[in-house]
Amino acid sequence: MEDKVKNEVRDVEENKAGKSEESSDDFIIEGMDIVRTFKMGEVHVRALGGVNVKIRRGEFIAIMGPSGSGKTTLLNQLGLLDTPNSGKIIIDGTDTSSMSDREKGKFRLHNLGYVFQDYALLPELNASENVYISLMMQGKSKEEYEVAASDILTAVGLGDRIQQLPSKMSGGQQQRVSIARSLAHSPRVLFADEPCANLDSQTSKEVLDLFQKFNKTKGQTIVMVTHEGWHAEYADRVIKLKDGLVES
Ligand code: ADP
Ligand code: MG
């Protein structure tokens, strides 16, 4: 029995060592030739003009570029919040192009997490309730989702504010609740669109430190849009957009 396990471990290690070129298994997201245009009256705005991106498992990516360069549009395509006109998005081996809206919704609920600039918390729900909604929707038991919400709120430093309403919290605290919500179901990828845009620099640093903590200790893959150079320094790699194309 032990020999069998040892052999399996050896096989896995040899397999790893033998992989000289990167295979698509190494990428959690592959976006191929993504085009997204918006129709404004008679005018077509080309927000993304054929973008190719590959993001590795466990990477912390910053998407940068001037206002209007397509950062939010790209994040929304990769995060399955919008559908491109053409192109392909593969997430953890699953080709999402042929999914129906319903299938996409289910995939998002189980596999993806989001943090927005304006926190997007439900004002009538307390911190715990805001955090456990997605776990409840996944069909977890009450005990399970309450414990999970309490654990993750403690991990973001809000263990003493579990019952508090968003209106009684500072912007930084609200953003930490939204980070707890985004991570409660252990998503494969966390997407964040300018998460610090409404925060002062000290609070921004606290939020970025949290992202870094989950990235380094849990291997959480993070894709974050920002236009601040010092925010991007937290990332392993920067994808720079200009006029709807990857510049570098
Ligand atoms: P960024 O996040 O880099 O500021 P966006 O992705 O929001 O840029 O927008 C890229 C371009 O697409 C801009 O020209 C913007 O006006 C346009 N755009 C984005 N979303 C829409 C929409 N829903 N309707 C029309 N135009 C849009
Ligand atoms: Mg934007």
PDB file of N, CA, C and O in Angstrom, residues 178-221:
ATOM      1  N   SER A 178     -17.022  43.379   1.771  1.00  0.00           N
ATOM      2  CA  SER A 178     -17.220  42.924   0.390  1.00  0.00           C
ATOM      3  C   SER A 178     -16.115  41.935  -0.027  1.00  0.00           C
ATOM      4  O   SER A 178     -16.370  40.996  -0.779  1.00  0.00           O
ATOM      5  N   ILE A 179     -14.911  42.117   0.508  1.00  0.00           N
ATOM      6  CA  ILE A 179     -13.837  41.143   0.236  1.00  0.00           C
ATOM      7  C   ILE A 179     -14.186  39.804   0.893  1.00  0.00           C
ATOM      8  O   ILE A 179     -14.041  38.734   0.284  1.00  0.00           O
ATOM      9  N   ALA A 180     -14.687  39.875   2.133  1.00  0.00           N
ATOM     10  CA  ALA A 180     -15.104  38.638   2.821  1.00  0.00           C
ATOM     11  C   ALA A 180     -16.188  37.940   2.005  1.00  0.00           C
ATOM     12  O   ALA A 180     -16.152  36.722   1.817  1.00  0.00           O
ATOM     13  N   ARG A 181     -17.146  38.716   1.502  1.00  0.00           N
ATOM     14  CA  ARG A 181     -18.229  38.130   0.695  1.00  0.00           C
ATOM     15  C   ARG A 181     -17.657  37.458  -0.555  1.00  0.00           C
ATOM     16  O   ARG A 181     -18.052  36.360  -0.938  1.00  0.00           O
ATOM     17  N   SER A 182     -16.703  38.144  -1.194  1.00  0.00           N
ATOM     18  CA  SER A 182     -16.163  37.616  -2.458  1.00  0.00           C
ATOM     19  C   SER A 182     -15.375  36.325  -2.245  1.00  0.00           C
ATOM     20  O   SER A 182     -15.246  35.524  -3.164  1.00  0.00           O
ATOM     21  N   LEU A 183     -14.839  36.139  -1.014  1.00  0.00           N
ATOM     22  CA  LEU A 183     -13.968  34.983  -0.774  1.00  0.00           C
ATOM     23  C   LEU A 183     -14.650  33.853  -0.002  1.00  0.00           C
ATOM     24  O   LEU A 183     -14.085  32.757   0.120  1.00  0.00           O
ATOM     25  N   ALA A 184     -15.869  34.107   0.502  1.00  0.00           N
ATOM     26  CA  ALA A 184     -16.521  33.147   1.405  1.00  0.00           C
ATOM     27  C   ALA A 184     -16.652  31.759   0.786  1.00  0.00           C
ATOM     28  O   ALA A 184     -16.561  30.748   1.465  1.00  0.00           O
ATOM     29  N   HIS A 185     -16.882  31.699  -0.527  1.00  0.00           N
ATOM     30  CA  HIS A 185     -17.110  30.402  -1.181  1.00  0.00           C
ATOM     31  C   HIS A 185     -15.836  29.896  -1.858  1.00  0.00           C
ATOM     32  O   HIS A 185     -15.900  29.050  -2.751  1.00  0.00           O
ATOM     33  N   SER A 186     -14.658  30.406  -1.418  1.00  0.00           N
ATOM     34  CA  SER A 186     -13.363  29.993  -1.975  1.00  0.00           C
ATOM     35  C   SER A 186     -13.377  29.971  -3.508  1.00  0.00           C
ATOM     36  O   SER A 186     -13.229  28.910  -4.122  1.00  0.00           O
ATOM     37  N   PRO A 187     -13.532  31.150  -4.135  1.00  0.00           N
ATOM     38  CA  PRO A 187     -13.624  31.178  -5.598  1.00  0.00           C
ATOM     39  C   PRO A 187     -12.291  30.815  -6.250  1.00  0.00           C
ATOM     40  O   PRO A 187     -11.235  30.981  -5.647  1.00  0.00           O
ATOM     41  N   ARG A 188     -12.373  30.314  -7.466  1.00  0.00           N
ATOM     42  CA  ARG A 188     -11.126  30.022  -8.202  1.00  0.00           C
ATOM     43  C   ARG A 188     -10.426  31.313  -8.581  1.00  0.00           C
ATOM     44  O   ARG A 188      -9.214  31.377  -8.627  1.00  0.00           O
ATOM     45  N   VAL A 189     -11.210  32.353  -8.875  1.00  0.00           N
ATOM     46  CA  VAL A 189     -10.629  33.655  -9.246  1.00  0.00           C
ATOM     47  C   VAL A 189     -11.409  34.760  -8.545  1.00  0.00           C
ATOM     48  O   VAL A 189     -12.635  34.730  -8.489  1.00  0.00           O
ATOM     49  N   LEU A 190     -10.652  35.735  -8.024  1.00  0.00           N
ATOM     50  CA  LEU A 190     -11.254  36.941  -7.456  1.00  0.00           C
ATOM     51  C   LEU A 190     -11.026  38.098  -8.430  1.00  0.00           C
ATOM     52  O   LEU A 190      -9.885  38.368  -8.824  1.00  0.00           O
ATOM     53  N   PHE A 191     -12.103  38.760  -8.835  1.00  0.00           N
ATOM     54  CA  PHE A 191     -12.023  39.918  -9.721  1.00  0.00           C
ATOM     55  C   PHE A 191     -12.317  41.182  -8.917  1.00  0.00           C
ATOM     56  O   PHE A 191     -13.308  41.212  -8.176  1.00  0.00           O
ATOM     57  N   ALA A 192     -11.493  42.202  -9.074  1.00  0.00           N
ATOM     58  CA  ALA A 192     -11.704  43.453  -8.334  1.00  0.00           C
ATOM     59  C   ALA A 192     -11.537  44.633  -9.285  1.00  0.00           C
ATOM     60  O   ALA A 192     -10.495  44.781  -9.921  1.00  0.00           O
ATOM     61  N   ASP A 193     -12.587  45.455  -9.392  1.00  0.00           N
ATOM     62  CA  ASP A 193     -12.531  46.623 -10.284  1.00  0.00           C
ATOM     63  C   ASP A 193     -12.318  47.898  -9.478  1.00  0.00           C
ATOM     64  O   ASP A 193     -13.233  48.376  -8.816  1.00  0.00           O
ATOM     65  N   GLU A 194     -11.100  48.415  -9.507  1.00  0.00           N
ATOM     66  CA  GLU A 194     -10.718  49.621  -8.755  1.00  0.00           C
ATOM     67  C   GLU A 194     -11.243  49.572  -7.313  1.00  0.00           C
ATOM     68  O   GLU A 194     -11.980  50.461  -6.883  1.00  0.00           O
ATOM     69  N   PRO A 195     -10.827  48.535  -6.566  1.00  0.00           N
ATOM     70  CA  PRO A 195     -11.389  48.344  -5.225  1.00  0.00           C
ATOM     71  C   PRO A 195     -11.038  49.462  -4.254  1.00  0.00           C
ATOM     72  O   PRO A 195     -11.691  49.600  -3.222  1.00  0.00           O
ATOM     73  N   CYS A 196     -10.024  50.266  -4.566  1.00  0.00           N
ATOM     74  CA  CYS A 196      -9.595  51.309  -3.628  1.00  0.00           C
ATOM     75  C   CYS A 196      -9.937  52.713  -4.120  1.00  0.00           C
ATOM     76  O   CYS A 196      -9.481  53.702  -3.538  1.00  0.00           O
ATOM     77  N   ALA A 197     -10.741  52.794  -5.182  1.00  0.00           N
ATOM     78  CA  ALA A 197     -10.996  54.103  -5.801  1.00  0.00           C
ATOM     79  C   ALA A 197     -11.640  55.093  -4.834  1.00  0.00           C
ATOM     80  O   ALA A 197     -11.422  56.294  -4.952  1.00  0.00           O
ATOM     81  N   ASN A 198     -12.435  54.594  -3.875  1.00  0.00           N
ATOM     82  CA  ASN A 198     -13.108  55.513  -2.947  1.00  0.00           C
ATOM     83  C   ASN A 198     -12.453  55.551  -1.570  1.00  0.00           C
ATOM     84  O   ASN A 198     -13.062  56.007  -0.612  1.00  0.00           O
ATOM     85  N   LEU A 199     -11.220  55.038  -1.480  1.00  0.00           N
ATOM     86  CA  LEU A 199     -10.582  54.941  -0.166  1.00  0.00           C
ATOM     87  C   LEU A 199      -9.330  55.820  -0.094  1.00  0.00           C
ATOM     88  O   LEU A 199      -8.649  56.016  -1.105  1.00  0.00           O
ATOM     89  N   ASP A 200      -9.027  56.328   1.106  1.00  0.00           N
ATOM     90  CA  ASP A 200      -7.780  57.101   1.266  1.00  0.00           C
ATOM     91  C   ASP A 200      -6.588  56.135   1.202  1.00  0.00           C
ATOM     92  O   ASP A 200      -6.769  54.915   1.186  1.00  0.00           O
ATOM     93  N   SER A 201      -5.369  56.688   1.165  1.00  0.00           N
ATOM     94  CA  SER A 201      -4.241  55.804   0.852  1.00  0.00           C
ATOM     95  C   SER A 201      -3.943  54.818   1.982  1.00  0.00           C
ATOM     96  O   SER A 201      -3.575  53.672   1.714  1.00  0.00           O
ATOM     97  N   GLN A 202      -4.151  55.216   3.246  1.00  0.00           N
ATOM     98  CA  GLN A 202      -3.907  54.276   4.349  1.00  0.00           C
ATOM     99  C   GLN A 202      -4.892  53.104   4.273  1.00  0.00           C
ATOM    100  O   GLN A 202      -4.497  51.936   4.376  1.00  0.00           O
ATOM    101  N   THR A 203      -6.170  53.417   4.024  1.00  0.00           N
ATOM    102  CA  THR A 203      -7.191  52.367   3.941  1.00  0.00           C
ATOM    103  C   THR A 203      -6.965  51.514   2.697  1.00  0.00           C
ATOM    104  O   THR A 203      -7.151  50.293   2.713  1.00  0.00           O
ATOM    105  N   SER A 204      -6.549  52.160   1.600  1.00  0.00           N
ATOM    106  CA  SER A 204      -6.227  51.407   0.381  1.00  0.00           C
ATOM    107  C   SER A 204      -5.145  50.384   0.666  1.00  0.00           C
ATOM    108  O   SER A 204      -5.218  49.232   0.228  1.00  0.00           O
ATOM    109  N   LYS A 205      -4.140  50.820   1.434  1.00  0.00           N
ATOM    110  CA  LYS A 205      -3.035  49.918   1.752  1.00  0.00           C
ATOM    111  C   LYS A 205      -3.538  48.717   2.554  1.00  0.00           C
ATOM    112  O   LYS A 205      -3.142  47.580   2.285  1.00  0.00           O
ATOM    113  N   GLU A 206      -4.472  48.965   3.484  1.00  0.00           N
ATOM    114  CA  GLU A 206      -5.015  47.859   4.277  1.00  0.00           C
ATOM    115  C   GLU A 206      -5.752  46.850   3.387  1.00  0.00           C
ATOM    116  O   GLU A 206      -5.635  45.637   3.562  1.00  0.00           O
ATOM    117  N   VAL A 207      -6.509  47.383   2.411  1.00  0.00           N
ATOM    118  CA  VAL A 207      -7.253  46.515   1.489  1.00  0.00           C
ATOM    119  C   VAL A 207      -6.284  45.709   0.607  1.00  0.00           C
ATOM    120  O   VAL A 207      -6.426  44.499   0.435  1.00  0.00           O
ATOM    121  N   LEU A 208      -5.255  46.390   0.100  1.00  0.00           N
ATOM    122  CA  LEU A 208      -4.280  45.703  -0.761  1.00  0.00           C
ATOM    123  C   LEU A 208      -3.474  44.672   0.035  1.00  0.00           C
ATOM    124  O   LEU A 208      -3.160  43.585  -0.468  1.00  0.00           O
ATOM    125  N   ASP A 209      -3.168  45.002   1.302  1.00  0.00           N
ATOM    126  CA  ASP A 209      -2.472  44.041   2.164  1.00  0.00           C
ATOM    127  C   ASP A 209      -3.314  42.768   2.346  1.00  0.00           C
ATOM    128  O   ASP A 209      -2.771  41.669   2.388  1.00  0.00           O
ATOM    129  N   LEU A 210      -4.635  42.969   2.450  1.00  0.00           N
ATOM    130  CA  LEU A 210      -5.535  41.809   2.579  1.00  0.00           C
ATOM    131  C   LEU A 210      -5.494  40.932   1.325  1.00  0.00           C
ATOM    132  O   LEU A 210      -5.391  39.711   1.403  1.00  0.00           O
ATOM    133  N   PHE A 211      -5.583  41.587   0.158  1.00  0.00           N
ATOM    134  CA  PHE A 211      -5.487  40.834  -1.106  1.00  0.00           C
ATOM    135  C   PHE A 211      -4.184  40.038  -1.129  1.00  0.00           C
ATOM    136  O   PHE A 211      -4.156  38.867  -1.476  1.00  0.00           O
ATOM    137  N   GLN A 212      -3.115  40.722  -0.745  1.00  0.00           N
ATOM    138  CA  GLN A 212      -1.798  40.075  -0.768  1.00  0.00           C
ATOM    139  C   GLN A 212      -1.762  38.875   0.184  1.00  0.00           C
ATOM    140  O   GLN A 212      -1.239  37.818  -0.169  1.00  0.00           O
ATOM    141  N   LYS A 213      -2.378  39.054   1.355  1.00  0.00           N
ATOM    142  CA  LYS A 213      -2.410  37.958   2.333  1.00  0.00           C
ATOM    143  C   LYS A 213      -3.101  36.721   1.735  1.00  0.00           C
ATOM    144  O   LYS A 213      -2.573  35.608   1.807  1.00  0.00           O
ATOM    145  N   PHE A 214      -4.267  36.929   1.118  1.00  0.00           N
ATOM    146  CA  PHE A 214      -4.998  35.777   0.558  1.00  0.00           C
ATOM    147  C   PHE A 214      -4.267  35.194  -0.655  1.00  0.00           C
ATOM    148  O   PHE A 214      -4.303  33.990  -0.904  1.00  0.00           O
ATOM    149  N   ASN A 215      -3.591  36.061  -1.403  1.00  0.00           N
ATOM    150  CA  ASN A 215      -2.823  35.578  -2.548  1.00  0.00           C
ATOM    151  C   ASN A 215      -1.638  34.732  -2.086  1.00  0.00           C
ATOM    152  O   ASN A 215      -1.418  33.624  -2.588  1.00  0.00           O
ATOM    153  N   LYS A 216      -0.896  35.237  -1.100  1.00  0.00           N
ATOM    154  CA  LYS A 216       0.331  34.542  -0.672  1.00  0.00           C
ATOM    155  C   LYS A 216       0.033  33.307   0.183  1.00  0.00           C
ATOM    156  O   LYS A 216       0.698  32.288   0.036  1.00  0.00           O
ATOM    157  N   THR A 217      -0.957  33.415   1.093  1.00  0.00           N
ATOM    158  CA  THR A 217      -1.159  32.293   2.012  1.00  0.00           C
ATOM    159  C   THR A 217      -2.108  31.237   1.467  1.00  0.00           C
ATOM    160  O   THR A 217      -1.981  30.065   1.777  1.00  0.00           O
ATOM    161  N   LYS A 218      -3.086  31.649   0.644  1.00  0.00           N
ATOM    162  CA  LYS A 218      -4.072  30.683   0.144  1.00  0.00           C
ATOM    163  C   LYS A 218      -3.896  30.407  -1.348  1.00  0.00           C
ATOM    164  O   LYS A 218      -4.681  29.657  -1.936  1.00  0.00           O
ATOM    165  N   GLY A 219      -2.948  31.113  -1.986  1.00  0.00           N
ATOM    166  CA  GLY A 219      -2.777  30.937  -3.428  1.00  0.00           C
ATOM    167  C   GLY A 219      -3.966  31.466  -4.226  1.00  0.00           C
ATOM    168  O   GLY A 219      -4.238  31.002  -5.337  1.00  0.00           O
ATOM    169  N   GLN A 220      -4.682  32.436  -3.639  1.00  0.00           N
ATOM    170  CA  GLN A 220      -5.865  32.985  -4.314  1.00  0.00           C
ATOM    171  C   GLN A 220      -5.454  33.731  -5.589  1.00  0.00           C
ATOM    172  O   GLN A 220      -4.648  34.651  -5.541  1.00  0.00           O
ATOM    173  N   THR A 221      -6.018  33.330  -6.719  1.00  0.00           N
ATOM    174  CA  THR A 221      -5.794  34.068  -7.972  1.00  0.00           C
ATOM    175  C   THR A 221      -6.608  35.358  -7.916  1.00  0.00           C
ATOM    176  O   THR A 221      -7.796  35.325  -7.578  1.00  0.00           O
TER     177      THR A 221
END
